[in-house]
PDB file of C-alpha atoms in Angstrom:
ATOM      1  CA  UNK G 476     103.963 130.982 110.565  1.00 68.00           C
ATOM      2  CA  UNK G 477     102.505 130.899 106.946  1.00 73.00           C
ATOM      3  CA  UNK G 478     102.565 134.635 106.832  1.00 74.00           C
ATOM      4  CA  UNK G 479     106.152 134.948 107.883  1.00 74.00           C
ATOM      5  CA  UNK G 480     107.328 132.384 105.113  1.00 60.00           C
ATOM      6  CA  UNK G 481     104.898 134.007 102.499  1.00 71.00           C
ATOM      7  CA  UNK G 482     106.393 137.471 103.211  1.00 74.00           C
ATOM      8  CA  UNK G 483     109.875 136.055 103.066  1.00 70.00           C
ATOM      9  CA  UNK G 484     109.233 134.379  99.787  1.00 69.00           C
ATOM     10  CA  UNK G 485     107.559 137.400  98.213  1.00 56.00           C
ATOM     11  CA  UNK G 486     110.361 139.775  99.128  1.00 57.00           C
ATOM     12  CA  UNK G 487     113.107 137.297  97.718  1.00 73.00           C
ATOM     13  CA  UNK G 488     111.055 137.109  94.462  1.00 64.00           C
ATOM     14  CA  UNK G 489     110.533 141.091  94.257  1.00 59.00           C
ATOM     15  CA  UNK G 490     114.297 141.734  94.835  1.00 63.00           C
ATOM     16  CA  UNK G 491     115.199 138.549  92.868  1.00 71.00           C
ATOM     17  CA  UNK G 492     117.927 137.348  95.382  1.00 67.00           C
ATOM     18  CA  UNK G 493     121.027 136.050  93.689  1.00 68.00           C
ATOM     19  CA  UNK G 494     121.811 132.691  95.242  1.00 67.00           C
ATOM     20  CA  UNK G 495     125.274 131.492  93.915  1.00 62.00           C
ATOM     21  CA  UNK G 496     126.049 127.959  94.417  1.00 59.00           C
ATOM     22  CA  UNK G 497     128.581 127.765  97.364  1.00 51.00           C
ATOM     23  CA  UNK G 498     132.000 127.106  95.907  1.00 42.00           C
ATOM     24  CA  UNK G 499     133.622 126.430  99.287  1.00 44.00           C
ATOM     25  CA  UNK G 500     132.211 123.546 101.081  1.00 45.00           C
ATOM     26  CA  UNK G 501     130.317 124.182 104.274  1.00 49.00           C
ATOM     27  CA  UNK G 502     130.895 120.685 105.410  1.00 49.00           C
ATOM     28  CA  UNK G 503     133.876 118.355 105.714  1.00 56.00           C
ATOM     29  CA  UNK G 504     135.625 117.749 102.426  1.00 65.00           C
ATOM     30  CA  UNK G 505     135.210 114.129 102.582  1.00 74.00           C
ATOM     31  CA  UNK G 506     131.392 114.484 102.397  1.00 91.00           C
ATOM     32  CA  UNK G 507     131.588 116.633  99.277  1.00 94.00           C
ATOM     33  CA  UNK G 508     131.562 115.053  95.670  1.00 95.00           C
ATOM     34  CA  UNK G 509     132.442 116.872  92.668  1.00 96.00           C
ATOM     35  CA  UNK G 510     130.451 115.206  89.819  1.00 97.00           C
ATOM     36  CA  UNK G 511     131.963 115.619  86.352  1.00 97.00           C
ATOM     37  CA  UNK G 512     129.799 115.502  83.477  1.00 97.00           C
ATOM     38  CA  UNK G 513     129.505 112.124  81.715  1.00 96.00           C
ATOM     39  CA  UNK G 514     129.756 111.255  77.935  1.00 96.00           C
ATOM     40  CA  UNK G 515     128.442 113.562  75.501  1.00 96.00           C
ATOM     41  CA  UNK G 516     125.844 111.033  74.406  1.00 96.00           C
ATOM     42  CA  UNK G 517     124.127 111.202  77.738  1.00 97.00           C
ATOM     43  CA  UNK G 518     123.039 114.736  77.120  1.00 97.00           C
ATOM     44  CA  UNK G 519     120.822 114.383  73.944  1.00 95.00           C
ATOM     45  CA  UNK G 520     117.491 115.678  72.604  1.00 94.00           C
ATOM     46  CA  UNK G 521     115.804 117.903  74.994  1.00 95.00           C
ATOM     47  CA  UNK G 522     118.822 117.965  77.247  1.00 96.00           C
ATOM     48  CA  UNK G 523     121.227 119.398  74.515  1.00 95.00           C
ATOM     49  CA  UNK G 524     121.352 123.269  74.312  1.00 94.00           C
ATOM     50  CA  UNK G 525     123.703 125.465  72.270  1.00 92.00           C
ATOM     51  CA  UNK G 526     124.111 128.096  75.107  1.00 93.00           C
ATOM     52  CA  UNK G 527     123.859 125.740  78.194  1.00 96.00           C
ATOM     53  CA  UNK G 528     126.210 123.109  78.385  1.00 97.00           C
ATOM     54  CA  UNK G 529     126.737 120.162  81.266  1.00 98.00           C
ATOM     55  CA  UNK G 530     129.180 121.119  83.855  1.00 97.00           C
ATOM     56  CA  UNK G 531     130.802 119.951  87.203  1.00 97.00           C
ATOM     57  CA  UNK G 532     128.066 119.572  89.929  1.00 97.00           C
ATOM     58  CA  UNK G 533     128.809 119.752  93.653  1.00 96.00           C
ATOM     59  CA  UNK G 534     126.915 117.397  95.964  1.00 97.00           C
ATOM     60  CA  UNK G 535     126.895 116.619  99.742  1.00 96.00           C
ATOM     61  CA  UNK G 536     126.621 113.046 100.992  1.00 97.00           C
ATOM     62  CA  UNK G 537     124.672 112.230 104.090  1.00 97.00           C
ATOM     63  CA  UNK G 538     125.469 111.033 106.740  1.00 96.00           C
ATOM     64  CA  UNK G 539     128.923 110.172 105.114  1.00 95.00           C
ATOM     65  CA  UNK G 540     130.421 109.705 101.766  1.00 95.00           C
ATOM     66  CA  UNK G 541     129.551 106.500  99.731  1.00 96.00           C
ATOM     67  CA  UNK G 542     131.604 103.480 100.284  1.00 95.00           C
ATOM     68  CA  UNK G 543     131.537 100.390  98.037  1.00 95.00           C
ATOM     69  CA  UNK G 544     128.769  97.891  99.380  1.00 95.00           C
ATOM     70  CA  UNK G 545     126.708 100.782 101.276  1.00 95.00           C
ATOM     71  CA  UNK G 546     123.641  99.823  98.909  1.00 94.00           C
ATOM     72  CA  UNK G 547     123.477  96.416 100.707  1.00 93.00           C
ATOM     73  CA  UNK G 548     122.305  98.101 104.010  1.00 92.00           C
ATOM     74  CA  UNK G 549     120.967 101.509 102.704  1.00 93.00           C
ATOM     75  CA  UNK G 550     118.542 103.167 100.362  1.00 91.00           C
ATOM     76  CA  UNK G 551     120.878 104.937  97.937  1.00 96.00           C
ATOM     77  CA  UNK G 552     118.847 108.355  97.536  1.00 98.00           C
ATOM     78  CA  UNK G 553     119.576 110.945  94.797  1.00 98.00           C
ATOM     79  CA  UNK G 554     117.835 114.021  96.102  1.00 98.00           C
ATOM     80  CA  UNK G 555     117.199 117.257  94.464  1.00 98.00           C
ATOM     81  CA  UNK G 556     116.270 120.177  96.683  1.00 97.00           C
ATOM     82  CA  UNK G 557     113.279 122.442  96.482  1.00 95.00           C
ATOM     83  CA  UNK G 558     113.391 126.293  96.353  1.00 93.00           C
ATOM     84  CA  UNK G 559     111.409 127.046  93.034  1.00 93.00           C
ATOM     85  CA  UNK G 560     114.467 126.448  90.749  1.00 94.00           C
ATOM     86  CA  UNK G 561     115.591 129.917  92.178  1.00 93.00           C
ATOM     87  CA  UNK G 562     117.059 129.314  95.683  1.00 91.00           C
ATOM     88  CA  UNK G 563     118.685 126.729  98.039  1.00 92.00           C
ATOM     89  CA  UNK G 564     121.107 123.897  97.532  1.00 94.00           C
ATOM     90  CA  UNK G 565     122.191 120.557  98.701  1.00 94.00           C
ATOM     91  CA  UNK G 566     124.439 121.882 101.616  1.00 92.00           C
ATOM     92  CA  UNK G 567     123.592 121.174 105.040  1.00 92.00           C
ATOM     93  CA  UNK G 568     122.532 124.580 105.690  1.00 90.00           C
ATOM     94  CA  UNK G 569     119.613 124.371 103.250  1.00 92.00           C
ATOM     95  CA  UNK G 570     118.977 120.586 103.115  1.00 95.00           C
ATOM     96  CA  UNK G 571     120.080 119.268 106.448  1.00 94.00           C
ATOM     97  CA  UNK G 572     116.663 118.729 107.936  1.00 96.00           C
ATOM     98  CA  UNK G 573     115.325 116.639 105.066  1.00 97.00           C
ATOM     99  CA  UNK G 574     118.736 114.761 104.822  1.00 97.00           C
ATOM    100  CA  UNK G 575     118.523 113.852 108.640  1.00 97.00           C
ATOM    101  CA  UNK G 576     115.092 112.544 108.297  1.00 97.00           C
ATOM    102  CA  UNK G 577     115.915 110.421 105.354  1.00 97.00           C
ATOM    103  CA  UNK G 578     119.108 108.945 107.116  1.00 96.00           C
ATOM    104  CA  UNK G 579     117.372 108.295 110.336  1.00 96.00           C
ATOM    105  CA  UNK G 580     114.018 107.095 109.214  1.00 96.00           C
ATOM    106  CA  UNK G 581     114.522 105.809 105.634  1.00 95.00           C
ATOM    107  CA  UNK G 582     117.797 103.925 106.218  1.00 93.00           C
ATOM    108  CA  UNK G 583     119.240 106.299 103.670  1.00 91.00           C
ATOM    109  CA  UNK G 584     122.694 107.118 102.343  1.00 96.00           C
ATOM    110  CA  UNK G 585     121.779 110.133 100.423  1.00 97.00           C
ATOM    111  CA  UNK G 586     123.521 112.495  97.798  1.00 98.00           C
ATOM    112  CA  UNK G 587     122.026 116.084  97.551  1.00 97.00           C
ATOM    113  CA  UNK G 588     123.447 117.864  94.410  1.00 97.00           C
ATOM    114  CA  UNK G 589     123.491 121.532  94.324  1.00 96.00           C
ATOM    115  CA  UNK G 590     121.947 121.874  90.669  1.00 97.00           C
ATOM    116  CA  UNK G 591     122.002 125.282  88.838  1.00 96.00           C
ATOM    117  CA  UNK G 592     119.608 127.836  89.701  1.00 95.00           C
ATOM    118  CA  UNK G 593     117.210 129.809  87.350  1.00 92.00           C
ATOM    119  CA  UNK G 594     117.815 132.944  89.347  1.00 91.00           C
ATOM    120  CA  UNK G 595     121.593 132.746  88.007  1.00 91.00           C
ATOM    121  CA  UNK G 596     122.841 133.337  84.617  1.00 90.00           C
ATOM    122  CA  UNK G 597     122.918 130.215  82.583  1.00 91.00           C
ATOM    123  CA  UNK G 598     120.478 128.366  84.968  1.00 93.00           C
ATOM    124  CA  UNK G 599     117.432 128.205  82.534  1.00 94.00           C
ATOM    125  CA  UNK G 600     116.184 124.996  81.109  1.00 96.00           C
ATOM    126  CA  UNK G 601     117.972 122.633  80.587  1.00 97.00           C
ATOM    127  CA  UNK G 602     120.745 123.448  83.179  1.00 97.00           C
ATOM    128  CA  UNK G 603     119.120 121.642  86.045  1.00 97.00           C
ATOM    129  CA  UNK G 604     118.168 118.504  84.010  1.00 98.00           C
ATOM    130  CA  UNK G 605     121.645 118.205  82.802  1.00 98.00           C
ATOM    131  CA  UNK G 606     122.787 118.384  86.246  1.00 98.00           C
ATOM    132  CA  UNK G 607     120.342 115.576  87.296  1.00 98.00           C
ATOM    133  CA  UNK G 608     121.767 113.448  84.387  1.00 98.00           C
ATOM    134  CA  UNK G 609     125.238 114.237  85.609  1.00 98.00           C
ATOM    135  CA  UNK G 610     124.529 113.186  89.306  1.00 98.00           C
ATOM    136  CA  UNK G 611     122.821 109.856  88.191  1.00 98.00           C
ATOM    137  CA  UNK G 612     125.530 109.047  85.945  1.00 97.00           C
ATOM    138  CA  UNK G 613     128.059 109.583  88.694  1.00 98.00           C
ATOM    139  CA  UNK G 614     126.247 107.068  90.761  1.00 98.00           C
ATOM    140  CA  UNK G 615     126.407 104.438  88.085  1.00 97.00           C
ATOM    141  CA  UNK G 616     130.153 105.271  87.655  1.00 97.00           C
ATOM    142  CA  UNK G 617     130.584 104.496  91.444  1.00 97.00           C
ATOM    143  CA  UNK G 618     129.321 101.112  90.769  1.00 97.00           C
ATOM    144  CA  UNK G 619     125.981 101.405  92.403  1.00 97.00           C
ATOM    145  CA  UNK G 620     123.452  99.047  90.639  1.00 96.00           C
ATOM    146  CA  UNK G 621     120.466 101.291  89.147  1.00 96.00           C
ATOM    147  CA  UNK G 622     118.156  98.983  90.884  1.00 94.00           C
ATOM    148  CA  UNK G 623     119.411 100.329  94.299  1.00 95.00           C
ATOM    149  CA  UNK G 624     119.152 103.871  93.331  1.00 97.00           C
ATOM    150  CA  UNK G 625     116.038 106.008  94.488  1.00 98.00           C
ATOM    151  CA  UNK G 626     115.425 109.257  92.763  1.00 98.00           C
ATOM    152  CA  UNK G 627     113.912 111.914  95.142  1.00 98.00           C
ATOM    153  CA  UNK G 628     113.070 115.554  95.446  1.00 98.00           C
ATOM    154  CA  UNK G 629     110.730 118.162  97.111  1.00 98.00           C
ATOM    155  CA  UNK G 630     108.862 120.950  95.275  1.00 96.00           C
ATOM    156  CA  UNK G 631     110.840 122.146  92.478  1.00 96.00           C
ATOM    157  CA  UNK G 632     113.263 119.210  93.171  1.00 97.00           C
ATOM    158  CA  UNK G 633     110.255 116.909  92.777  1.00 97.00           C
ATOM    159  CA  UNK G 634     109.453 118.504  89.392  1.00 97.00           C
ATOM    160  CA  UNK G 635     113.162 117.876  88.392  1.00 97.00           C
ATOM    161  CA  UNK G 636     113.078 114.313  89.634  1.00 98.00           C
ATOM    162  CA  UNK G 637     110.128 113.518  87.390  1.00 97.00           C
ATOM    163  CA  UNK G 638     111.628 115.213  84.527  1.00 97.00           C
ATOM    164  CA  UNK G 639     114.754 113.328  84.889  1.00 97.00           C
ATOM    165  CA  UNK G 640     112.598 109.909  84.905  1.00 97.00           C
ATOM    166  CA  UNK G 641     110.880 111.091  81.707  1.00 97.00           C
ATOM    167  CA  UNK G 642     114.218 111.887  80.087  1.00 97.00           C
ATOM    168  CA  UNK G 643     115.828 108.631  81.006  1.00 96.00           C
ATOM    169  CA  UNK G 644     112.856 106.794  79.848  1.00 94.00           C
ATOM    170  CA  UNK G 645     113.007 108.394  76.407  1.00 93.00           C
ATOM    171  CA  UNK G 646     116.705 107.620  76.309  1.00 93.00           C
ATOM    172  CA  UNK G 647     116.683 104.309  78.043  1.00 89.00           C
ATOM    173  CA  UNK G 648     119.363 102.851  75.935  1.00 90.00           C
ATOM    174  CA  UNK G 649     121.609 105.112  77.901  1.00 93.00           C
ATOM    175  CA  UNK G 650     120.240 104.858  81.178  1.00 95.00           C
ATOM    176  CA  UNK G 651     119.329 101.923  83.192  1.00 95.00           C
ATOM    177  CA  UNK G 652     116.157 102.628  85.252  1.00 95.00           C
ATOM    178  CA  UNK G 653     116.304 103.282  89.049  1.00 97.00           C
ATOM    179  CA  UNK G 654     114.335 101.300  91.802  1.00 97.00           C
ATOM    180  CA  UNK G 655     111.813 104.055  92.260  1.00 97.00           C
ATOM    181  CA  UNK G 656     110.763 107.793  92.640  1.00 98.00           C
ATOM    182  CA  UNK G 657     109.835 109.688  95.784  1.00 98.00           C
ATOM    183  CA  UNK G 658     108.416 113.021  95.007  1.00 98.00           C
ATOM    184  CA  UNK G 659     107.679 115.362  97.848  1.00 98.00           C
ATOM    185  CA  UNK G 660     104.979 118.098  97.276  1.00 97.00           C
ATOM    186  CA  UNK G 661     106.210 118.140  93.625  1.00 97.00           C
ATOM    187  CA  UNK G 662     105.406 121.262  91.434  1.00 94.00           C
ATOM    188  CA  UNK G 663     103.658 119.924  88.617  1.00 93.00           C
ATOM    189  CA  UNK G 664     102.767 122.952  86.493  1.00 86.00           C
ATOM    190  CA  UNK G 665     105.776 125.286  86.068  1.00 81.00           C
ATOM    191  CA  UNK G 666     104.066 126.874  82.986  1.00 71.00           C
ATOM    192  CA  UNK G 667     101.076 127.904  84.782  1.00 68.00           C
ATOM    193  CA  UNK G 668     103.304 129.013  87.786  1.00 71.00           C
ATOM    194  CA  UNK G 669     104.417 131.884  85.657  1.00 71.00           C
ATOM    195  CA  UNK G 670     101.344 133.622  86.487  1.00 79.00           C
ATOM    196  CA  UNK G 671     101.105 134.512  90.253  1.00 81.00           C
ATOM    197  CA  UNK G 672      97.448 134.336  90.424  1.00 80.00           C
ATOM    198  CA  UNK G 673      97.720 130.636  89.694  1.00 81.00           C
ATOM    199  CA  UNK G 674      99.066 130.275  93.238  1.00 85.00           C
ATOM    200  CA  UNK G 675      97.314 133.240  94.858  1.00 84.00           C
ATOM    201  CA  UNK G 676      93.824 132.437  93.909  1.00 89.00           C
ATOM    202  CA  UNK G 677      94.161 128.747  94.594  1.00 90.00           C
ATOM    203  CA  UNK G 678      91.662 127.351  96.812  1.00 94.00           C
ATOM    204  CA  UNK G 679      94.191 126.277  99.292  1.00 94.00           C
ATOM    205  CA  UNK G 680      96.163 129.801  99.224  1.00 92.00           C
ATOM    206  CA  UNK G 681      94.784 130.854 102.605  1.00 93.00           C
ATOM    207  CA  UNK G 682      96.272 127.601 104.260  1.00 94.00           C
ATOM    208  CA  UNK G 683      99.670 127.584 102.634  1.00 93.00           C
ATOM    209  CA  UNK G 684     102.672 129.878 102.686  1.00 91.00           C
ATOM    210  CA  UNK G 685     103.601 129.676  98.796  1.00 88.00           C
ATOM    211  CA  UNK G 686     103.625 133.132  97.192  1.00 86.00           C
ATOM    212  CA  UNK G 687     102.568 133.695  93.529  1.00 87.00           C
ATOM    213  CA  UNK G 688     105.285 136.080  92.900  1.00 89.00           C
ATOM    214  CA  UNK G 689     107.907 133.521  94.217  1.00 87.00           C
ATOM    215  CA  UNK G 690     106.580 130.707  92.100  1.00 88.00           C
ATOM    216  CA  UNK G 691     106.664 133.022  88.932  1.00 88.00           C
ATOM    217  CA  UNK G 692     110.144 134.231  89.554  1.00 87.00           C
ATOM    218  CA  UNK G 693     111.517 130.676  89.567  1.00 87.00           C
ATOM    219  CA  UNK G 694     109.416 129.651  86.474  1.00 88.00           C
ATOM    220  CA  UNK G 695     110.101 132.632  84.200  1.00 88.00           C
ATOM    221  CA  UNK G 696     113.856 132.149  84.980  1.00 89.00           C
ATOM    222  CA  UNK G 697     113.441 128.532  84.321  1.00 91.00           C
ATOM    223  CA  UNK G 698     111.473 128.508  80.926  1.00 88.00           C
ATOM    224  CA  UNK G 699     111.859 131.811  79.161  1.00 82.00           C
ATOM    225  CA  UNK G 700     112.694 131.261  75.719  1.00 82.00           C
ATOM    226  CA  UNK G 701     112.305 127.520  75.770  1.00 87.00           C
ATOM    227  CA  UNK G 702     111.312 125.394  72.954  1.00 88.00           C
ATOM    228  CA  UNK G 703     107.631 124.272  73.125  1.00 90.00           C
ATOM    229  CA  UNK G 704     108.982 120.628  72.897  1.00 91.00           C
ATOM    230  CA  UNK G 705     110.445 121.132  76.304  1.00 92.00           C
ATOM    231  CA  UNK G 706     106.972 121.809  77.933  1.00 92.00           C
ATOM    232  CA  UNK G 707     106.371 118.245  79.055  1.00 94.00           C
ATOM    233  CA  UNK G 708     109.547 118.269  81.269  1.00 93.00           C
ATOM    234  CA  UNK G 709     108.459 121.220  83.580  1.00 89.00           C
ATOM    235  CA  UNK G 710     104.532 121.335  83.044  1.00 91.00           C
ATOM    236  CA  UNK G 711     103.971 117.761  84.281  1.00 93.00           C
ATOM    237  CA  UNK G 712     100.400 117.835  85.098  1.00 93.00           C
ATOM    238  CA  UNK G 713      98.738 117.755  81.661  1.00 92.00           C
ATOM    239  CA  UNK G 714     101.814 115.567  80.068  1.00 95.00           C
ATOM    240  CA  UNK G 715     101.707 112.184  81.481  1.00 97.00           C
ATOM    241  CA  UNK G 716     104.093 109.607  80.166  1.00 97.00           C
ATOM    242  CA  UNK G 717     104.605 105.830  80.460  1.00 96.00           C
ATOM    243  CA  UNK G 718     107.486 104.492  82.762  1.00 94.00           C
ATOM    244  CA  UNK G 719     108.347 101.389  84.363  1.00 92.00           C
ATOM    245  CA  UNK G 720     109.462 102.952  87.724  1.00 97.00           C
ATOM    246  CA  UNK G 721     107.125 102.861  90.575  1.00 98.00           C
ATOM    247  CA  UNK G 722     106.294 106.385  92.015  1.00 98.00           C
ATOM    248  CA  UNK G 723     105.382 107.645  95.588  1.00 98.00           C
ATOM    249  CA  UNK G 724     104.123 111.085  96.089  1.00 98.00           C
ATOM    250  CA  UNK G 725     103.416 112.883  99.067  1.00 98.00           C
ATOM    251  CA  UNK G 726     101.563 116.059  99.353  1.00 98.00           C
ATOM    252  CA  UNK G 727      99.844 117.990 102.061  1.00 98.00           C
ATOM    253  CA  UNK G 728      96.103 118.360 101.970  1.00 98.00           C
ATOM    254  CA  UNK G 729      96.227 122.144 102.704  1.00 97.00           C
ATOM    255  CA  UNK G 730      98.976 123.114 100.320  1.00 96.00           C
ATOM    256  CA  UNK G 731      98.210 125.075  96.984  1.00 94.00           C
ATOM    257  CA  UNK G 732      99.824 122.123  94.905  1.00 95.00           C
ATOM    258  CA  UNK G 733      97.542 119.540  96.425  1.00 97.00           C
ATOM    259  CA  UNK G 734      94.933 119.287  93.740  1.00 96.00           C
ATOM    260  CA  UNK G 735      97.674 119.541  90.949  1.00 95.00           C
ATOM    261  CA  UNK G 736      99.496 116.702  92.480  1.00 97.00           C
ATOM    262  CA  UNK G 737      96.302 114.458  92.602  1.00 97.00           C
ATOM    263  CA  UNK G 738      95.555 115.244  89.084  1.00 97.00           C
ATOM    264  CA  UNK G 739      99.045 114.629  87.902  1.00 97.00           C
ATOM    265  CA  UNK G 740      99.008 111.171  89.695  1.00 98.00           C
ATOM    266  CA  UNK G 741      95.685 110.303  88.375  1.00 98.00           C
ATOM    267  CA  UNK G 742      96.891 111.078  84.654  1.00 97.00           C
ATOM    268  CA  UNK G 743      99.997 108.835  85.188  1.00 98.00           C
ATOM    269  CA  UNK G 744      98.041 106.026  86.288  1.00 98.00           C
ATOM    270  CA  UNK G 745      95.878 106.246  83.297  1.00 97.00           C
ATOM    271  CA  UNK G 746      99.056 105.628  81.441  1.00 96.00           C
ATOM    272  CA  UNK G 747      99.492 102.282  83.294  1.00 97.00           C
ATOM    273  CA  UNK G 748     102.018 103.559  85.704  1.00 97.00           C
ATOM    274  CA  UNK G 749     102.382 102.440  89.363  1.00 97.00           C
ATOM    275  CA  UNK G 750     101.752 105.437  91.417  1.00 98.00           C
ATOM    276  CA  UNK G 751     101.013 105.719  95.004  1.00 98.00           C
ATOM    277  CA  UNK G 752     100.043 109.081  96.726  1.00 98.00           C
ATOM    278  CA  UNK G 753     100.474 109.687 100.427  1.00 98.00           C
ATOM    279  CA  UNK G 754      98.391 112.629 101.790  1.00 98.00           C
ATOM    280  CA  UNK G 755      99.230 114.297 105.053  1.00 98.00           C
ATOM    281  CA  UNK G 756      95.785 115.818 105.335  1.00 97.00           C
ATOM    282  CA  UNK G 757      96.376 118.941 107.633  1.00 97.00           C
ATOM    283  CA  UNK G 758      99.816 119.847 106.417  1.00 97.00           C
ATOM    284  CA  UNK G 759     100.775 122.455 103.892  1.00 96.00           C
ATOM    285  CA  UNK G 760     103.688 122.425 101.490  1.00 95.00           C
ATOM    286  CA  UNK G 761     106.891 120.590 101.446  1.00 96.00           C
ATOM    287  CA  UNK G 762     106.987 119.232 105.172  1.00 97.00           C
ATOM    288  CA  UNK G 763     110.064 117.126 104.304  1.00 97.00           C
ATOM    289  CA  UNK G 764     112.270 120.075 103.505  1.00 96.00           C
ATOM    290  CA  UNK G 765     110.701 122.762 105.691  1.00 95.00           C
ATOM    291  CA  UNK G 766     108.633 120.954 108.449  1.00 95.00           C
ATOM    292  CA  UNK G 767     111.197 121.562 111.017  1.00 94.00           C
ATOM    293  CA  UNK G 768     110.684 125.259 110.544  1.00 93.00           C
ATOM    294  CA  UNK G 769     107.008 125.118 109.597  1.00 94.00           C
ATOM    295  CA  UNK G 770     105.701 123.210 112.657  1.00 95.00           C
ATOM    296  CA  UNK G 771     105.225 119.843 110.642  1.00 96.00           C
ATOM    297  CA  UNK G 772     108.276 117.956 111.814  1.00 97.00           C
ATOM    298  CA  UNK G 773     106.257 115.207 113.467  1.00 97.00           C
ATOM    299  CA  UNK G 774     104.106 114.836 110.255  1.00 98.00           C
ATOM    300  CA  UNK G 775     107.440 114.782 108.230  1.00 98.00           C
ATOM    301  CA  UNK G 776     108.867 111.895 110.063  1.00 98.00           C
ATOM    302  CA  UNK G 777     105.557 110.073 109.657  1.00 98.00           C
ATOM    303  CA  UNK G 778     105.747 110.606 105.881  1.00 98.00           C
ATOM    304  CA  UNK G 779     109.421 109.350 105.693  1.00 98.00           C
ATOM    305  CA  UNK G 780     108.500 106.046 107.494  1.00 97.00           C
ATOM    306  CA  UNK G 781     105.679 105.704 105.024  1.00 97.00           C
ATOM    307  CA  UNK G 782     108.092 106.177 102.123  1.00 97.00           C
ATOM    308  CA  UNK G 783     110.491 103.749 103.701  1.00 96.00           C
ATOM    309  CA  UNK G 784     107.496 101.192 103.741  1.00 96.00           C
ATOM    310  CA  UNK G 785     106.943 101.721 100.132  1.00 97.00           C
ATOM    311  CA  UNK G 786     110.618 101.157  99.186  1.00 95.00           C
ATOM    312  CA  UNK G 787     110.507  97.833 101.491  1.00 92.00           C
ATOM    313  CA  UNK G 788     107.706  96.543  99.728  1.00 89.00           C
ATOM    314  CA  UNK G 789     109.425  97.033  96.185  1.00 87.00           C
ATOM    315  CA  UNK G 790     112.349  95.341  97.476  1.00 69.00           C
ATOM    316  CA  UNK G 791     110.304  92.207  98.622  1.00 55.00           C
ATOM    317  CA  UNK G 792     108.445  91.839  95.265  1.00 51.00           C
TER     318      UNK G 792
END
């Protein structure tokens, strides 16, 4: 299965598959949210760009659209999908497996935005970060208390989630902080990922399906011609920061991002942050998003239940 997935990702990168964000919803209209940009002041500093501007973001709710008071019985999860910043979206065809596990095993009501992709024109940094800001602001506009919101994402989406947390911490006067972050197999070194050998010569490359060319494709589209000041937002491993939001990280012991994730977690702890790491020792990359296809569905369920326990402990504190 690893070889099959690796071959698919390699060819997707070589031909540079264009993956336009779906304009016609593939699910019932009442599960789709069109999130319009918030006030201009919400997009400042690193999120401000002369060529890339905030835009309307489409998101899909699981299992049903938000209704006032849902936060009293559900974990409200704002979830950003993986795909190397170059592929996939929040619709059911891409994100249905992850969404179903969060709904069933984490008592979640989840919103999955389809953020802009680096494989498309205008999708470089800070497009996805702007979309993340728009989505979070949308939840606040719905009246959901920030202390009831969980930021979450897998792979590149895990990278985006942590970048968003950093940005909101640096602009805290504009953004009340969420309850926590759940990051699944996060990419913590997008700058290094521009070089395929960073992945292909990793000590876990033989037990994972990630292809160096695929990671480089997404990374180059994301950060080409970006100011060095933006580096801490996508190259997380060597750029820890201080925050007040507890973080839970899941990683597979056999994936190429394993050692980077552990280093990132350790560096964040040195800054005084509360970071918990859950390792599924015999799993490869991104079991929450892809476990149903890669044979790690049981492990994905186990990990989601662990995440629910983590959230439950926070609420009891």
